[in-house]
Amino acid sequence: MARIGVVTFPGSLDDQDAARAVELCGAEAVPLWHGSDSLQAVDAVILPGGFSYGDYLRCGAIARFSPVMDQVVRAANGGMPVLGICNGFQVLCESHLLPGAMIRNEQRHFVCTDQRLRVETNDTTWTRDFGVGDEISIVLKNGEGNYQADPETLQRLEENNQVVFRYIDGNPNGSNHDIAGITNERGNVVGLMPHPEHNVEELTGPSLDGRTFFSSVLGFLAARV
């Protein structure tokens, strides 16, 4: 059985949701503490949503220096699948595993909604079971989800097919190019603002579209073995 680590930072609030989603989708969820220097031999890592370190200084800026992140960065650079959800996406940007940065939502208020997304690429470890052009519904909840990058970085993301998800039916936070999620060039690191872990069972979400993230990475890991 695949082992997927879920990191808990001080201020994380969706770590248990992510762990539950991992278990529901057929893998073993392994809790990883922010102060640990071991990934406990996991096969993939999820950086969950929340407010790591209270979002002091800048969202994700302090979490980036947690001991566990040294291991996550090393593993990601070696090809391990890493998924950053909301605050986890912010941490990935602060860790320079993904380019760009997050700022306050354009409307200057917290957004909480069932958000429609379009899948722009399935050439990643976390999206391989989606079809390009699929339109999905995933819960979105953030106050600093406005993705920004310089023109050269945006051009590179577009040309390299690194935009994974794009907002449709309106841009909820002002992100450049309607970007909801991106990947690194290798395709093993994905960050997105919406919360797929909240869309894995009928009780808590308007769709089951979140399950495809987990089936994708489990399929990738199984094929690799």
C-alpha positions as a Markdown table, in Angstrom:
| # | Residue | x | y | z |
|---|---|---|---|---|
| 1 | Met | 0.0 | 0.0 | 0.0 |
| 2 | Ala | 1.3 | 3.4 | -0.9 |
| 3 | Arg | 2.3 | 5.7 | 2.0 |
| 4 | Ile | 1.4 | 9.4 | 1.6 |
| 5 | Gly | 2.7 | 11.8 | 4.1 |
| 6 | Val | 0.6 | 14.8 | 5.3 |
| 7 | Val | 2.6 | 17.6 | 7.0 |
| 8 | Thr | 1.2 | 19.4 | 10.0 |
| 9 | Phe | 2.5 | 22.9 | 10.7 |
| 10 | Pro | 1.4 | 25.0 | 13.7 |
| 11 | Gly | -1.8 | 26.5 | 12.3 |
| 12 | Ser | -2.6 | 23.7 | 9.8 |
| 13 | Leu | -6.3 | 23.1 | 9.8 |
| 14 | Asp | -6.9 | 20.8 | 6.8 |
| 15 | Asp | -4.3 | 18.2 | 7.6 |
| 16 | Gln | -6.8 | 15.7 | 9.0 |
| 17 | Asp | -9.1 | 16.3 | 6.0 |
| 18 | Ala | -6.2 | 15.5 | 3.7 |
| 19 | Ala | -5.3 | 12.4 | 5.7 |
| 20 | Arg | -8.9 | 11.2 | 5.6 |
| 21 | Ala | -9.0 | 11.7 | 1.8 |
| 22 | Val | -5.8 | 9.7 | 1.4 |
| 23 | Glu | -7.3 | 6.8 | 3.5 |
| 24 | Leu | -10.7 | 7.0 | 1.6 |
| 25 | Cys | -8.9 | 6.7 | -1.7 |
| 26 | Gly | -6.9 | 3.6 | -0.7 |
| 27 | Ala | -3.5 | 4.7 | 0.6 |
| 28 | Glu | -1.9 | 4.9 | 4.0 |
| 29 | Ala | -1.8 | 8.5 | 5.5 |
| 30 | Val | 1.4 | 9.1 | 7.4 |
| 31 | Pro | 1.4 | 12.2 | 9.7 |
| 32 | Leu | 4.6 | 14.3 | 9.3 |
| 33 | Trp | 5.4 | 16.9 | 12.0 |
| 34 | His | 6.9 | 20.2 | 10.9 |
| 35 | Gly | 9.8 | 19.9 | 13.3 |
| 36 | Ser | 10.8 | 16.4 | 12.1 |
| 37 | Asp | 13.8 | 15.9 | 9.8 |
| 38 | Ser | 12.4 | 12.6 | 8.5 |
| 39 | Leu | 9.8 | 11.8 | 5.8 |
| 40 | Gln | 9.4 | 8.3 | 7.3 |
| 41 | Ala | 9.9 | 6.6 | 3.9 |
| 42 | Val | 6.7 | 7.9 | 2.4 |
| 43 | Asp | 6.0 | 7.7 | -1.4 |
| 44 | Ala | 4.4 | 11.2 | -1.7 |
| 45 | Val | 3.8 | 14.3 | 0.4 |
| 46 | Ile | 0.8 | 16.6 | 0.8 |
| 47 | Leu | 1.3 | 20.1 | 2.3 |
| 48 | Pro | -2.3 | 20.9 | 3.5 |
| 49 | Gly | -4.3 | 24.1 | 3.8 |
| 50 | Gly | -4.5 | 26.3 | 6.8 |
| 51 | Phe | -2.6 | 29.1 | 8.3 |
| 52 | Ser | 0.9 | 27.8 | 9.0 |
| 53 | Tyr | 2.6 | 29.7 | 11.8 |
| 54 | Gly | -0.5 | 32.0 | 11.8 |
| 55 | Asp | 0.4 | 33.4 | 8.4 |
| 56 | Tyr | 2.8 | 35.8 | 10.2 |
| 57 | Leu | 5.3 | 37.7 | 8.0 |
| 58 | Arg | 3.8 | 36.2 | 4.8 |
| 59 | Cys | 1.7 | 33.1 | 4.0 |
| 60 | Gly | 4.1 | 30.1 | 4.0 |
| 61 | Ala | 7.2 | 32.2 | 4.6 |
| 62 | Ile | 8.0 | 30.8 | 8.0 |
| 63 | Ala | 6.8 | 27.2 | 7.2 |
| 64 | Arg | 9.4 | 27.2 | 4.4 |
| 65 | Phe | 12.1 | 27.1 | 7.1 |
| 66 | Ser | 10.6 | 24.1 | 9.0 |
| 67 | Pro | 13.0 | 21.2 | 9.3 |
| 68 | Val | 10.6 | 18.9 | 7.5 |
| 69 | Met | 10.7 | 21.2 | 4.5 |
| 70 | Asp | 14.4 | 20.6 | 3.9 |
| 71 | Gln | 13.5 | 17.0 | 3.4 |
| 72 | Val | 10.5 | 17.8 | 1.2 |
| 73 | Val | 12.5 | 20.0 | -1.0 |
| 74 | Arg | 15.2 | 17.4 | -1.4 |
| 75 | Ala | 12.7 | 14.6 | -2.1 |
| 76 | Ala | 10.8 | 16.8 | -4.6 |
| 77 | Asn | 13.9 | 17.6 | -6.4 |
| 78 | Gly | 14.5 | 13.9 | -6.6 |
| 79 | Gly | 11.1 | 13.3 | -8.2 |
| 80 | Met | 8.8 | 12.5 | -5.3 |
| 81 | Pro | 5.2 | 13.6 | -5.9 |
| 82 | Val | 4.3 | 16.6 | -3.8 |
| 83 | Leu | 0.9 | 18.3 | -3.6 |
| 84 | Gly | 0.5 | 21.7 | -2.0 |
| 85 | Ile | -3.1 | 22.7 | -1.3 |
| 86 | Cys | -4.0 | 26.4 | -0.6 |
| 87 | Asn | -1.5 | 27.3 | 2.2 |
| 88 | Gly | 0.6 | 24.3 | 0.9 |
| 89 | Phe | 0.7 | 26.0 | -2.5 |
| 90 | Gln | 2.0 | 29.2 | -0.8 |
| 91 | Val | 4.6 | 27.1 | 1.0 |
| 92 | Leu | 5.8 | 25.6 | -2.3 |
| 93 | Cys | 6.2 | 29.1 | -3.8 |
| 94 | Glu | 8.1 | 30.3 | -0.7 |
| 95 | Ser | 10.3 | 27.2 | -1.0 |
| 96 | His | 11.0 | 27.9 | -4.7 |
| 97 | Leu | 9.7 | 24.5 | -5.7 |
| 98 | Leu | 7.1 | 26.5 | -7.7 |
| 99 | Pro | 7.6 | 29.9 | -9.2 |
| 100 | Gly | 5.5 | 33.0 | -8.4 |
| 101 | Ala | 3.9 | 34.3 | -5.2 |
| 102 | Met | 0.5 | 34.8 | -3.5 |
| 103 | Ile | -0.9 | 38.1 | -2.5 |
| 104 | Arg | -4.3 | 39.3 | -1.0 |
| 105 | Asn | -7.4 | 38.5 | -3.0 |
| 106 | Glu | -8.1 | 41.3 | -5.4 |
| 107 | Gln | -11.5 | 42.0 | -3.7 |
| 108 | Arg | -9.7 | 42.1 | -0.3 |
| 109 | His | -12.0 | 39.6 | 1.3 |
| 110 | Phe | -12.0 | 35.9 | 2.1 |
| 111 | Val | -13.5 | 33.7 | -0.6 |
| 112 | Cys | -15.4 | 30.5 | 0.2 |
| 113 | Thr | -17.2 | 28.8 | -2.7 |
| 114 | Asp | -17.6 | 25.7 | -4.9 |
| 115 | Gln | -15.3 | 26.8 | -7.7 |
| 116 | Arg | -15.4 | 25.6 | -11.3 |
| 117 | Leu | -12.0 | 24.7 | -12.8 |
| 118 | Arg | -10.7 | 23.6 | -16.2 |
| 119 | Val | -8.0 | 21.0 | -16.3 |
| 120 | Glu | -5.2 | 22.4 | -18.6 |
| 121 | Thr | -2.8 | 19.5 | -18.4 |
| 122 | Asn | -2.8 | 15.9 | -17.2 |
| 123 | Asp | 0.9 | 15.5 | -17.6 |
| 124 | Thr | 1.6 | 15.5 | -13.8 |
| 125 | Thr | 1.7 | 12.9 | -11.1 |
| 126 | Trp | -1.5 | 14.3 | -9.5 |
| 127 | Thr | -3.6 | 14.9 | -12.6 |
| 128 | Arg | -2.9 | 11.9 | -14.9 |
| 129 | Asp | -6.4 | 10.5 | -14.5 |
| 130 | Phe | -8.1 | 13.8 | -15.6 |
| 131 | Gly | -8.7 | 14.6 | -19.3 |
| 132 | Val | -7.4 | 17.8 | -20.7 |
| 133 | Gly | -10.3 | 20.2 | -20.9 |
| 134 | Asp | -12.3 | 18.5 | -18.1 |
| 135 | Glu | -14.3 | 20.9 | -16.1 |
| 136 | Ile | -14.5 | 20.1 | -12.4 |
| 137 | Ser | -15.9 | 21.6 | -9.2 |
| 138 | Ile | -13.6 | 21.9 | -6.2 |
| 139 | Val | -14.1 | 23.8 | -2.9 |
| 140 | Leu | -12.1 | 27.1 | -2.7 |
| 141 | Lys | -11.5 | 29.0 | 0.5 |
| 142 | Asn | -8.7 | 31.6 | 0.8 |
| 143 | Gly | -7.9 | 35.2 | 1.6 |
| 144 | Glu | -4.5 | 35.3 | -0.1 |
| 145 | Gly | -5.0 | 33.2 | -3.3 |
| 146 | Asn | -4.1 | 35.9 | -5.8 |
| 147 | Tyr | -1.4 | 34.2 | -7.9 |
| 148 | Gln | 1.2 | 36.7 | -9.3 |
| 149 | Ala | 4.3 | 36.3 | -11.3 |
| 150 | Asp | 6.4 | 38.4 | -13.6 |
| 151 | Pro | 5.6 | 38.4 | -17.4 |
| 152 | Glu | 8.6 | 36.2 | -18.2 |
| 153 | Thr | 7.5 | 33.6 | -15.7 |
| 154 | Leu | 3.9 | 33.6 | -16.9 |
| 155 | Gln | 5.1 | 33.2 | -20.5 |
| 156 | Arg | 7.3 | 30.3 | -19.5 |
| 157 | Leu | 4.5 | 28.6 | -17.5 |
| 158 | Glu | 2.1 | 28.9 | -20.5 |
| 159 | Glu | 4.7 | 27.8 | -23.1 |
| 160 | Asn | 5.8 | 24.8 | -21.0 |
| 161 | Asn | 2.3 | 23.7 | -20.3 |
| 162 | Gln | 2.8 | 24.2 | -16.5 |
| 163 | Val | -0.6 | 25.8 | -15.8 |
| 164 | Val | -2.5 | 22.8 | -14.4 |
| 165 | Phe | -5.9 | 24.4 | -13.5 |
| 166 | Arg | -7.6 | 27.6 | -14.5 |
| 167 | Tyr | -10.6 | 29.3 | -13.0 |
| 168 | Ile | -13.7 | 29.4 | -15.1 |
| 169 | Asp | -17.1 | 31.1 | -14.6 |
| 170 | Gly | -15.2 | 34.1 | -13.1 |
| 171 | Asn | -11.8 | 34.7 | -11.4 |
| 172 | Pro | -12.5 | 34.6 | -7.6 |
| 173 | Asn | -9.3 | 36.2 | -6.4 |
| 174 | Gly | -7.6 | 38.1 | -9.3 |
| 175 | Ser | -4.9 | 35.6 | -10.2 |
| 176 | Asn | -2.8 | 36.2 | -13.3 |
| 177 | His | -4.1 | 34.4 | -16.3 |
| 178 | Asp | -7.0 | 32.9 | -14.2 |
| 179 | Ile | -4.4 | 30.5 | -12.7 |
| 180 | Ala | -5.7 | 28.2 | -10.0 |
| 181 | Gly | -2.8 | 25.7 | -10.0 |
| 182 | Ile | 0.6 | 25.1 | -11.5 |
| 183 | Thr | 3.3 | 22.4 | -11.7 |
| 184 | Asn | 7.1 | 22.3 | -11.9 |
| 185 | Glu | 8.8 | 21.4 | -15.2 |
| 186 | Arg | 9.1 | 17.8 | -14.1 |
| 187 | Gly | 5.4 | 17.4 | -13.3 |
| 188 | Asn | 5.9 | 15.9 | -9.8 |
| 189 | Val | 5.1 | 19.0 | -7.8 |
| 190 | Val | 1.7 | 20.6 | -8.1 |
| 191 | Gly | 0.2 | 23.5 | -6.2 |
| 192 | Leu | -3.4 | 24.7 | -6.3 |
| 193 | Met | -5.6 | 27.0 | -4.2 |
| 194 | Pro | -8.8 | 24.9 | -4.2 |
| 195 | His | -9.2 | 22.0 | -1.8 |
| 196 | Pro | -9.6 | 18.6 | -3.5 |
| 197 | Glu | -9.6 | 16.8 | -0.1 |
| 198 | His | -13.0 | 18.3 | 0.5 |
| 199 | Asn | -14.4 | 16.7 | -2.6 |
| 200 | Val | -13.9 | 13.0 | -2.0 |
| 201 | Glu | -17.3 | 12.0 | -0.5 |
| 202 | Glu | -20.9 | 13.0 | -1.1 |
| 203 | Leu | -21.5 | 14.1 | 2.5 |
| 204 | Thr | -19.1 | 17.1 | 2.3 |
| 205 | Gly | -18.8 | 18.2 | -1.3 |
| 206 | Pro | -20.8 | 19.0 | -4.4 |
| 207 | Ser | -18.7 | 16.6 | -6.4 |
| 208 | Leu | -16.2 | 13.7 | -6.1 |
| 209 | Asp | -13.7 | 15.4 | -8.4 |
| 210 | Gly | -11.1 | 15.5 | -5.6 |
| 211 | Arg | -10.8 | 11.7 | -5.7 |
| 212 | Thr | -9.1 | 11.9 | -9.1 |
| 213 | Phe | -6.0 | 13.7 | -7.6 |
| 214 | Phe | -5.5 | 10.7 | -5.3 |
| 215 | Ser | -6.2 | 8.0 | -7.9 |
| 216 | Ser | -3.7 | 9.8 | -10.2 |
| 217 | Val | -0.8 | 9.7 | -7.8 |
| 218 | Leu | -1.6 | 6.1 | -6.7 |
| 219 | Gly | -1.7 | 5.1 | -10.3 |
| 220 | Phe | 1.7 | 6.8 | -10.9 |
| 221 | Leu | 3.2 | 5.1 | -7.9 |
| 222 | Ala | 1.9 | 1.7 | -8.9 |
| 223 | Ala | 3.2 | 2.1 | -12.4 |
| 224 | Arg | 6.6 | 3.1 | -11.1 |
| 225 | Val | 6.8 | 0.0 | -8.9 |
